[in-house]
Structure formats: structure tokens, C-alpha cells
Coordinates of C-alpha atoms and ligand atoms in Angstrom, one line a residue:
M125 CA 15.1 -53.7 -32.8
K126 CA 17.5 -56.1 -31.0
N127 CA 20.0 -54.3 -28.8
I128 CA 18.8 -52.4 -25.8
S129 CA 21.0 -50.4 -23.5
V130 CA 19.7 -49.6 -20.1
I131 CA 21.5 -46.8 -18.2
G132 CA 21.2 -47.0 -14.4
A133 CA 21.1 -50.4 -12.6
G134 CA 19.0 -49.3 -9.6
T135 CA 15.4 -50.2 -8.7
M136 CA 14.0 -49.5 -12.2
G137 CA 17.0 -50.3 -14.4
N138 CA 17.3 -53.9 -13.2
G139 CA 13.6 -54.5 -13.8
I140 CA 13.8 -52.9 -17.3
A141 CA 16.8 -55.1 -18.2
H142 CA 15.0 -58.1 -16.8
V143 CA 11.9 -57.7 -19.0
F144 CA 13.8 -57.0 -22.2
A145 CA 16.1 -60.0 -21.7
Q146 CA 13.1 -62.2 -20.9
K147 CA 11.6 -61.3 -24.2
G148 CA 14.8 -62.2 -26.1
F149 CA 16.5 -58.8 -26.5
S150 CA 20.2 -58.4 -26.0
V151 CA 20.6 -56.1 -23.1
C152 CA 23.6 -54.0 -22.0
L153 CA 23.1 -52.8 -18.4
I154 CA 25.2 -49.7 -17.6
D155 CA 26.0 -48.1 -14.3
T156 CA 28.8 -46.0 -13.0
S157 CA 28.8 -48.1 -9.8
A158 CA 30.2 -51.6 -10.1
A159 CA 28.5 -52.5 -6.8
Q160 CA 25.1 -51.5 -8.2
L161 CA 25.7 -53.7 -11.3
E162 CA 26.5 -56.6 -9.1
K163 CA 23.5 -56.0 -6.9
A164 CA 21.2 -55.6 -10.0
M165 CA 22.3 -59.0 -11.4
K166 CA 21.6 -60.6 -8.0
T167 CA 18.2 -59.0 -7.9
I168 CA 17.3 -60.1 -11.4
A169 CA 18.3 -63.7 -10.5
T170 CA 16.2 -63.6 -7.4
N171 CA 13.2 -62.3 -9.3
L172 CA 13.6 -64.9 -12.0
D173 CA 13.6 -67.6 -9.2
R174 CA 10.3 -66.2 -8.0
Q175 CA 8.9 -66.6 -11.6
I176 CA 10.2 -70.2 -11.6
A177 CA 8.5 -70.9 -8.3
R178 CA 5.2 -69.7 -9.9
N179 CA 5.8 -71.9 -12.9
L180 CA 6.1 -68.9 -15.2
L181 CA 9.6 -69.7 -16.3
T182 CA 12.0 -72.7 -16.3
E183 CA 15.6 -72.9 -15.1
E184 CA 16.6 -73.0 -18.8
D185 CA 14.7 -69.7 -19.4
K186 CA 16.5 -68.2 -16.4
K187 CA 19.9 -69.1 -17.8
G188 CA 19.0 -67.6 -21.2
V189 CA 17.8 -64.3 -19.5
L190 CA 21.0 -63.9 -17.5
Q191 CA 23.2 -64.7 -20.5
R192 CA 21.4 -62.0 -22.6
I193 CA 22.4 -59.3 -20.0
R194 CA 25.9 -57.8 -20.2
T195 CA 27.0 -55.3 -17.6
V196 CA 29.2 -52.3 -18.5
G197 CA 30.6 -49.3 -16.5
A198 CA 30.9 -46.8 -19.3
V199 CA 28.1 -45.3 -21.3
A200 CA 30.1 -44.9 -24.6
E201 CA 31.0 -48.6 -24.6
G202 CA 27.5 -49.7 -23.5
V203 CA 25.5 -48.0 -26.2
S204 CA 27.8 -48.5 -29.2
A205 CA 25.5 -51.0 -30.8
A206 CA 22.2 -49.9 -29.3
D207 CA 18.9 -49.7 -31.3
L208 CA 17.3 -48.2 -28.2
V209 CA 18.7 -46.7 -25.0
V210 CA 16.5 -46.5 -21.9
E211 CA 17.9 -44.1 -19.4
A212 CA 16.9 -45.0 -15.8
A213 CA 19.6 -43.1 -13.9
T214 CA 19.0 -41.1 -10.7
E215 CA 16.1 -38.6 -10.9
N216 CA 18.3 -35.5 -11.1
T217 CA 18.0 -33.0 -14.0
E218 CA 21.7 -32.3 -14.3
I219 CA 22.6 -36.0 -14.3
K220 CA 20.1 -36.8 -17.0
L221 CA 21.0 -33.8 -19.2
N222 CA 24.7 -34.8 -19.0
I223 CA 23.8 -38.4 -20.0
F224 CA 21.7 -37.2 -23.0
R225 CA 24.4 -34.8 -24.1
Q226 CA 26.8 -37.8 -24.1
L227 CA 24.3 -40.1 -25.8
D228 CA 23.9 -37.7 -28.6
E229 CA 27.7 -37.9 -29.2
V230 CA 28.1 -41.7 -28.9
A231 CA 24.8 -43.5 -29.6
P232 CA 24.5 -44.8 -33.2
R233 CA 22.5 -42.7 -35.7
G234 CA 18.9 -44.0 -35.8
C235 CA 19.1 -45.1 -32.2
I236 CA 16.0 -44.1 -30.1
L237 CA 16.8 -42.3 -26.9
A238 CA 14.3 -42.9 -24.1
S239 CA 14.1 -41.7 -20.5
N240 CA 12.3 -43.4 -17.7
T241 CA 12.0 -40.2 -15.7
S242 CA 9.0 -39.8 -13.4
S243 CA 8.8 -36.0 -13.6
I244 CA 11.6 -34.3 -15.7
S245 CA 10.4 -32.7 -18.9
I246 CA 11.1 -34.9 -22.0
S247 CA 11.2 -31.8 -24.2
T248 CA 13.9 -30.3 -21.9
I249 CA 15.9 -33.6 -22.1
A250 CA 15.5 -33.7 -25.9
A251 CA 16.6 -30.1 -26.3
V252 CA 20.2 -30.9 -25.2
T253 CA 20.6 -33.3 -28.1
K254 CA 20.8 -32.6 -31.9
R255 CA 18.1 -35.3 -32.4
P256 CA 15.1 -34.2 -30.3
S257 CA 12.7 -36.1 -32.7
A258 CA 14.3 -39.4 -31.5
V259 CA 13.9 -38.6 -27.8
I260 CA 10.8 -40.0 -25.9
G261 CA 9.6 -40.9 -22.4
L262 CA 9.2 -44.6 -21.5
H263 CA 7.8 -44.5 -18.0
F264 CA 7.9 -48.1 -16.6
M265 CA 6.2 -48.7 -13.3
N266 CA 7.7 -50.3 -10.2
P267 CA 8.1 -53.3 -9.9
V268 CA 8.8 -53.5 -13.7
P269 CA 8.4 -57.3 -14.2
V270 CA 5.0 -57.2 -12.5
M271 CA 3.4 -53.9 -13.6
K272 CA 1.6 -53.9 -16.9
L273 CA 1.6 -50.2 -17.8
I274 CA 4.2 -48.2 -19.8
E275 CA 3.3 -44.5 -20.0
I276 CA 4.8 -43.3 -23.2
I277 CA 5.5 -39.6 -23.3
N278 CA 5.8 -37.6 -26.5
G279 CA 8.2 -34.7 -26.1
Y280 CA 7.3 -31.5 -28.1
A281 CA 9.5 -32.7 -31.0
T282 CA 9.1 -36.5 -30.8
D283 CA 8.6 -38.0 -34.2
A284 CA 5.3 -39.9 -34.7
D285 CA 7.2 -42.9 -36.1
V286 CA 9.3 -43.1 -32.9
T287 CA 6.1 -43.2 -30.8
R288 CA 4.7 -45.9 -33.0
Q289 CA 7.8 -48.0 -32.6
M290 CA 7.7 -47.6 -28.9
V291 CA 4.0 -48.6 -28.7
E292 CA 4.8 -51.8 -30.7
L293 CA 7.8 -52.5 -28.5
A294 CA 5.7 -52.2 -25.3
K295 CA 3.3 -54.7 -26.7
K296 CA 6.2 -57.1 -27.4
L297 CA 7.1 -56.8 -23.7
D298 CA 3.5 -57.8 -22.9
K299 CA 2.9 -54.4 -21.4
V300 CA 0.1 -52.0 -22.1
P301 CA 1.3 -48.7 -23.6
C302 CA -0.6 -45.4 -23.0
V303 CA 0.6 -42.4 -25.0
V304 CA 0.5 -39.0 -23.4
N305 CA 2.0 -35.5 -24.0
D306 CA 4.8 -33.9 -22.1
Y307 CA 3.4 -31.7 -19.3
P308 CA 4.5 -31.7 -15.7
G309 CA 3.9 -35.1 -14.0
F310 CA 2.6 -36.5 -17.4
I311 CA -0.7 -38.4 -16.4
A312 CA 0.3 -41.0 -13.8
N313 CA 2.0 -38.6 -11.3
R314 CA -0.2 -35.6 -12.0
I315 CA -3.1 -37.6 -10.7
L316 CA -1.4 -39.8 -8.1
M317 CA 0.7 -37.2 -6.3
P318 CA -2.1 -34.8 -5.5
M319 CA -4.1 -37.7 -4.1
I320 CA -1.1 -38.7 -1.9
N321 CA -0.6 -35.1 -0.8
E322 CA -4.3 -34.8 0.1
A323 CA -4.0 -38.0 2.2
I324 CA -1.0 -36.5 4.0
Y325 CA -2.9 -33.2 4.5
S326 CA -5.8 -35.2 6.1
L327 CA -3.3 -36.8 8.5
Y328 CA -1.6 -33.4 9.2
E329 CA -4.9 -31.8 10.0
G330 CA -6.0 -34.6 12.3
V331 CA -9.0 -35.7 10.3
A332 CA -8.1 -39.4 10.8
G333 CA -5.2 -41.7 11.7
G334 CA -2.9 -43.3 9.1
S335 CA -4.5 -46.7 9.2
E336 CA -8.1 -45.2 8.8
I337 CA -7.0 -43.1 5.8
D338 CA -5.5 -46.1 4.0
T339 CA -8.3 -48.4 4.9
I340 CA -10.9 -46.0 3.6
M341 CA -9.1 -45.8 0.3
K342 CA -8.5 -49.5 0.1
L343 CA -12.0 -50.7 1.0
G344 CA -13.9 -47.7 -0.2
M345 CA -12.2 -47.2 -3.6
A346 CA -10.8 -50.7 -4.2
H347 CA -7.2 -49.4 -4.3
P348 CA -4.8 -52.3 -3.6
M349 CA -2.7 -50.0 -1.3
G350 CA -3.7 -47.0 0.7
P351 CA -2.1 -43.6 -0.4
L352 CA 0.2 -43.4 2.7
Q353 CA 1.4 -46.9 2.3
L354 CA 2.0 -46.2 -1.4
A355 CA 3.9 -43.0 -0.6
D356 CA 6.2 -45.0 1.7
F357 CA 6.8 -47.6 -1.0
I358 CA 7.6 -44.9 -3.6
G359 CA 9.8 -43.0 -1.2
L360 CA 8.7 -39.7 0.5
D361 CA 11.7 -37.9 -1.0
V362 CA 10.5 -38.9 -4.5
C363 CA 6.9 -37.9 -3.8
L364 CA 8.2 -34.5 -2.5
S365 CA 10.3 -33.9 -5.6
I366 CA 7.5 -34.7 -8.0
L367 CA 5.1 -32.4 -6.1
R368 CA 7.7 -29.7 -6.4
V369 CA 7.9 -30.2 -10.2
L370 CA 4.1 -30.0 -10.4
H371 CA 4.0 -26.9 -8.2
A372 CA 6.7 -25.2 -10.2
G373 CA 5.4 -26.3 -13.6
F374 CA 1.8 -25.3 -13.2
G375 CA 2.3 -22.5 -10.6
Q376 CA -0.9 -23.5 -8.8
P377 CA -1.2 -23.8 -4.9
K378 CA -3.1 -27.1 -5.2
Y379 CA 0.2 -28.8 -5.9
A380 CA 2.0 -27.3 -2.9
P381 CA 3.5 -30.1 -0.8
C382 CA 2.0 -30.6 2.7
P383 CA 4.4 -29.3 5.4
L384 CA 4.2 -32.7 7.1
L385 CA 5.7 -34.3 4.0
V386 CA 8.5 -31.7 3.9
N387 CA 9.3 -32.2 7.6
M388 CA 9.4 -36.0 7.2
V389 CA 11.8 -35.8 4.3
T390 CA 14.0 -33.3 6.1
A391 CA 14.1 -35.7 9.1
G392 CA 15.0 -38.7 6.9
Y393 CA 11.7 -40.6 7.4
L394 CA 11.5 -41.6 3.8
G395 CA 9.3 -44.7 4.0
V396 CA 10.3 -48.3 3.3
K397 CA 13.9 -47.7 2.3
A398 CA 14.6 -45.8 5.5
G399 CA 12.7 -48.2 7.8
E400 CA 10.0 -45.6 8.7
G401 CA 7.6 -43.2 7.1
F402 CA 3.9 -43.3 7.7
Y403 CA 4.6 -47.0 8.8
R404 CA 7.5 -48.7 10.5
Y405 CA 9.2 -51.5 8.7
V406 CA 11.4 -54.3 10.1
A407 CA 14.2 -55.2 7.7
G408 CA 13.9 -58.6 6.2
S409 CA 10.2 -58.9 7.3
K410 CA 6.9 -58.2 5.5
E411 CA 5.4 -56.9 8.7
F412 CA 4.7 -53.2 9.1
V413 CA 2.7 -51.1 11.5
V414 CA 1.5 -47.5 11.5
S415 CA 4.1 -45.2 13.0
Q416 CA 3.2 -44.3 16.5
R417 CA 2.8 -40.6 15.6
F418 CA 0.0 -41.4 13.2
T419 CA -2.3 -43.6 15.3
P420 CA -6.0 -42.6 15.3
A421 CA -7.0 -38.9 15.6
E422 CA -7.7 -37.7 19.2
R423 CA -11.0 -35.8 19.6
Ligands
NAD1052 N1 11.6 -46.1 -8.2 C1 10.4 -46.0 -8.7 O1 9.4 -46.4 -8.2 C2 10.3 -45.3 -10.1 C3 9.1 -45.5 -10.9 C4 9.1 -45.0 -12.1 C5 10.1 -44.2 -12.6 N2 11.2 -44.0 -11.9 C6 12.3 -43.3 -12.5 O2 13.4 -44.2 -12.9 C7 14.6 -43.6 -12.8 C8 15.5 -44.4 -11.9 O3 14.9 -44.5 -10.6 P1 15.4 -45.6 -9.5 O4 14.4 -45.6 -8.5 O5 15.7 -46.9 -10.3 O6 16.7 -45.0 -9.0 P2 17.9 -45.7 -8.2 O7 18.5 -44.6 -7.3 O8 17.5 -47.0 -7.6 O9 19.0 -46.0 -9.4 C9 19.6 -45.1 -10.1 C10 20.9 -45.7 -10.6 O10 21.5 -44.7 -11.6 C11 22.9 -44.9 -11.5 N3 23.5 -43.7 -12.1 C12 23.5 -42.4 -11.6 N4 24.2 -41.6 -12.5 C13 24.6 -42.4 -13.6 C14 25.3 -42.2 -14.8 N5 25.7 -41.0 -15.1 N6 25.5 -43.2 -15.6 C15 25.1 -44.5 -15.3 N7 24.4 -44.7 -14.1 C16 24.2 -43.7 -13.3 C17 23.1 -45.0 -10.0 O11 24.4 -45.5 -9.7 C18 22.0 -45.9 -9.6 O12 22.4 -47.3 -9.6 C19 14.4 -42.2 -12.2 O13 14.3 -41.3 -13.3 C20 13.0 -42.3 -11.5 O14 12.3 -41.1 -11.5 C21 11.4 -44.6 -10.6

């Protein structure tokens, strides 16, 4: 496996392109937005500089990584020589199904088609192609160059040899693969999102303030980030949409999103990317403080 095409040059796509190119693969990074492609290459260069500053890479390595990434605007051109396509486009079912319909037409025979989706069923994505046995989930974690895990998701029809190849590939990237089956939320989000939702319910019901909830989970459970801070980092809109997938997929009330989360998303308080969620963030600064509404519970 030599040629990797990555569809979507957003938060995840630039990280996925970075790690493949760093391990010597030829990468074609594809996005419909030229501005996103330009921004992605800048982000990759900045992240490589960070690795150089930590003595993890040399200037020479950086040059090699950047040279191995080609940017392209059209899927057909970008996947024509691909051994593996990793789709990391916007988390929207219609967008992803359209991409996979097109990939089925234009990707070479024998090419493995992977999706980085957080919540959309791999079996549903595979079913729009005539090669469902070659479709698999490769769920990288954010930020991709730093996080060790790749959750590998077997669709209902995924061939065992395709899974085996992806496990080997993950190891080549110095990541740790964990293989799971295709049910709503897979494992990572099925367990993480109810925890985040419960933290939001605790805040909503006035059990404790935002800082107290996060501090309890950080110091009491040795989590590196509290659940509210993590929700802000992921994006509250993303959390809400994953909870809706869990709720619809299992039909159980325990997955129903907290009304406070729904309100915050409706009002545009989406977390870090919006400047405010459970915390307030100042652009260009690492400082953040609990949003005034979520200061300690009044008795
Ligand atoms: N952000 C996270 O923390 C995270 C973590 C794990 C998995 N994911 C998953 O990764 C995927 C990408 O998420 P993201 O946060 O990088 O999104 P993003 O919004 O940052 O980037 C998505 C990119 O896809 C591009 N795009 C949309 N339609 C396209 C098309 N038809 N062809 C080519 N490019 C197209 C957009 O222009 C955009 O640049 C989603 O499926 C998401 O669920 C995200």
C-alpha cells in the first residue's frame, strides 16, 4: 500500500494526511474548497514545526512530508491511483453517501474505501457501493498526529482481509488499532457521549457548577480533561448529532440529549470554535474561564 487519498481537508483530514505522509506514504488530499486545502497545508506545516521544536523531526523530514502531499479539488482525479481512500468529509449522511457512490465509480478495483465518520453506519455507507466488502471505518481521534488510537469499524459485509490490512496499516502509522463492530456510536462515542450528556444534565439540574463537574472528573477519575471541557473541544453541535444517532439507533431514552445541550446548540454556543460553550475562550489565547451562567450551584 503506497498511495493514500484523503477526502476532506478539515480538522481531521489535514491530520490524517500529515501522519500518512510522515510515514512515507504518497498522499493526495482532496477538498471541494480550495481555501480549505490551502489552510490545511498551512496547519500541517505549523504542526510539523511543533514536532521539530520537540526534536521529533528535522527540517529535512518536514520538507519530505510536505512534498509527499499533493492537493486536488476533484475526487475522480484525486483517487485515480489510490490503494486506500480515507473519507474525512463533513459529518453529513447525504454528503458521505454521494462521495461513496462516486468512489465506487472512480476508485481503482482493489482500492479499500474507508470512512472516518464518528457516527454514521459503515454498513449504510457500504450499501451504496457495489463493493461493500471493501468498505470499512477508520476512526482517527483528534488531534490525529498526537492521539494513538484508531477505532477500526467492521461493517456488516467488511471482508476479514480488509480488516487485517487496516490493522497492519494502523501499526505502520505507530497507532494502536482496536477493531469493533458497526452499531450506533461504535465504542468510543457510545461510551463517551452518554458521559458528556450526564455531565450536562448534572449542570442543568443544578447539582454542581461547570468547574466542579470537570474538576471532579479530572482529579477523581484521572481524566485529562473534564467532560464539559471535552464537549466544548469536540463541538456541542457534533455531540448533539452523535447523541441523536445513538437515540435513534437504539431507541432508548438514556441517550436522549439534555435540553440544555439542545438550547446551547440552537443559540450557537458551540464551544471552542464559537468562542463560548461551557467555557469562554479568547481567540489566540490558551486562557479560558467557565461561562458566567455555569458558575457554582446556588443553594
Ligand atoms: N473533529 C473531530 O474531533 C472528529 C473526530 C473523529 C472523527 N471525526 C469525523 O471526521 C470527519 C471530518 O470531520 P472534521 O471535524 O474534520 O470536519 P471539518 O468540517 O473540519 O472538515 C470537513 C471538510 O470536508 C470538506 N468536504 C465537504 N464535502 C466534500 C466533498 N464532497 N468532497 C470533498 N471534500 C468535502 C469540507 O470542505 C471540509 O473542508 C467527520 O466524519 C467527523 O465525524 C471528527
